[in-house]
Amino acid sequence: MAARASFDALAEALQLDRMAMDDHPVRRALLRLDYAAADALLNGPHPDTGQPGI
């Protein structure tokens, strides 16, 4: 969710209108992001070392 809020702040700073913001490829990618899978990849153990993620 922080990524979406950060993009919204960036779009506002760039003075993008609503249509440009909605059509922006970064925003579309954020809307498709599977946050549960991303969290598991970032916070789960590294497959090679077994150490915690970032």
PDB file of N, CA and C in Angstrom, residues 17-35:
ATOM      1  N   ASP A  17      -2.850  14.751 -14.568  1.00  0.00           N
ATOM      2  CA  ASP A  17      -4.293  14.756 -14.412  1.00  0.00           C
ATOM      3  C   ASP A  17      -4.765  13.323 -14.141  1.00  0.00           C
ATOM      4  N   ARG A  18      -6.003  13.173 -13.776  1.00  0.00           N
ATOM      5  CA  ARG A  18      -6.530  11.867 -13.362  1.00  0.00           C
ATOM      6  C   ARG A  18      -6.356  10.823 -14.460  1.00  0.00           C
ATOM      7  N   MET A  19      -6.621  11.185 -15.711  1.00  0.00           N
ATOM      8  CA  MET A  19      -6.511  10.228 -16.815  1.00  0.00           C
ATOM      9  C   MET A  19      -5.063   9.771 -16.997  1.00  0.00           C
ATOM     10  N   ALA A  20      -4.130  10.724 -16.963  1.00  0.00           N
ATOM     11  CA  ALA A  20      -2.713  10.377 -17.117  1.00  0.00           C
ATOM     12  C   ALA A  20      -2.251   9.510 -15.960  1.00  0.00           C
ATOM     13  N   MET A  21      -2.725   9.822 -14.774  1.00  0.00           N
ATOM     14  CA  MET A  21      -2.356   9.037 -13.595  1.00  0.00           C
ATOM     15  C   MET A  21      -2.894   7.610 -13.698  1.00  0.00           C
ATOM     16  N   ASP A  22      -4.158   7.485 -14.084  1.00  0.00           N
ATOM     17  CA  ASP A  22      -4.768   6.155 -14.191  1.00  0.00           C
ATOM     18  C   ASP A  22      -4.125   5.313 -15.281  1.00  0.00           C
ATOM     19  N   ASP A  23      -3.663   5.953 -16.360  1.00  0.00           N
ATOM     20  CA  ASP A  23      -3.061   5.229 -17.477  1.00  0.00           C
ATOM     21  C   ASP A  23      -1.565   5.000 -17.322  1.00  0.00           C
ATOM     22  N   HIS A  24      -0.959   5.551 -16.276  1.00  0.00           N
ATOM     23  CA  HIS A  24       0.488   5.440 -16.102  1.00  0.00           C
ATOM     24  C   HIS A  24       0.875   3.969 -15.888  1.00  0.00           C
ATOM     25  N   PRO A  25       1.913   3.489 -16.586  1.00  0.00           N
ATOM     26  CA  PRO A  25       2.301   2.075 -16.468  1.00  0.00           C
ATOM     27  C   PRO A  25       2.707   1.666 -15.052  1.00  0.00           C
ATOM     28  N   VAL A  26       3.312   2.557 -14.295  1.00  0.00           N
ATOM     29  CA  VAL A  26       3.698   2.213 -12.922  1.00  0.00           C
ATOM     30  C   VAL A  26       2.447   1.989 -12.074  1.00  0.00           C
ATOM     31  N   ARG A  27       1.454   2.841 -12.227  1.00  0.00           N
ATOM     32  CA  ARG A  27       0.216   2.686 -11.464  1.00  0.00           C
ATOM     33  C   ARG A  27      -0.500   1.392 -11.848  1.00  0.00           C
ATOM     34  N   ARG A  28      -0.537   1.106 -13.143  1.00  0.00           N
ATOM     35  CA  ARG A  28      -1.185  -0.145 -13.591  1.00  0.00           C
ATOM     36  C   ARG A  28      -0.460  -1.357 -13.014  1.00  0.00           C
ATOM     37  N   ALA A  29       0.872  -1.314 -12.972  1.00  0.00           N
ATOM     38  CA  ALA A  29       1.631  -2.425 -12.401  1.00  0.00           C
ATOM     39  C   ALA A  29       1.358  -2.567 -10.910  1.00  0.00           C
ATOM     40  N   LEU A  30       1.280  -1.451 -10.193  1.00  0.00           N
ATOM     41  CA  LEU A  30       0.989  -1.505  -8.760  1.00  0.00           C
ATOM     42  C   LEU A  30      -0.388  -2.099  -8.493  1.00  0.00           C
ATOM     43  N   LEU A  31      -1.341  -1.819  -9.356  1.00  0.00           N
ATOM     44  CA  LEU A  31      -2.681  -2.367  -9.178  1.00  0.00           C
ATOM     45  C   LEU A  31      -2.713  -3.880  -9.405  1.00  0.00           C
ATOM     46  N   ARG A  32      -1.790  -4.379 -10.209  1.00  0.00           N
ATOM     47  CA  ARG A  32      -1.741  -5.821 -10.482  1.00  0.00           C
ATOM     48  C   ARG A  32      -0.851  -6.588  -9.513  1.00  0.00           C
ATOM     49  N   LEU A  33      -0.082  -5.875  -8.714  1.00  0.00           N
ATOM     50  CA  LEU A  33       0.877  -6.512  -7.817  1.00  0.00           C
ATOM     51  C   LEU A  33       0.180  -7.402  -6.786  1.00  0.00           C
ATOM     52  N   ASP A  34       0.679  -8.587  -6.635  1.00  0.00           N
ATOM     53  CA  ASP A  34       0.184  -9.519  -5.613  1.00  0.00           C
ATOM     54  C   ASP A  34       0.998  -9.239  -4.345  1.00  0.00           C
ATOM     55  N   TYR A  35       0.412  -8.469  -3.439  1.00  0.00           N
ATOM     56  CA  TYR A  35       1.143  -8.020  -2.258  1.00  0.00           C
ATOM     57  C   TYR A  35       1.537  -9.175  -1.337  1.00  0.00           C
TER      58      TYR A  35
END
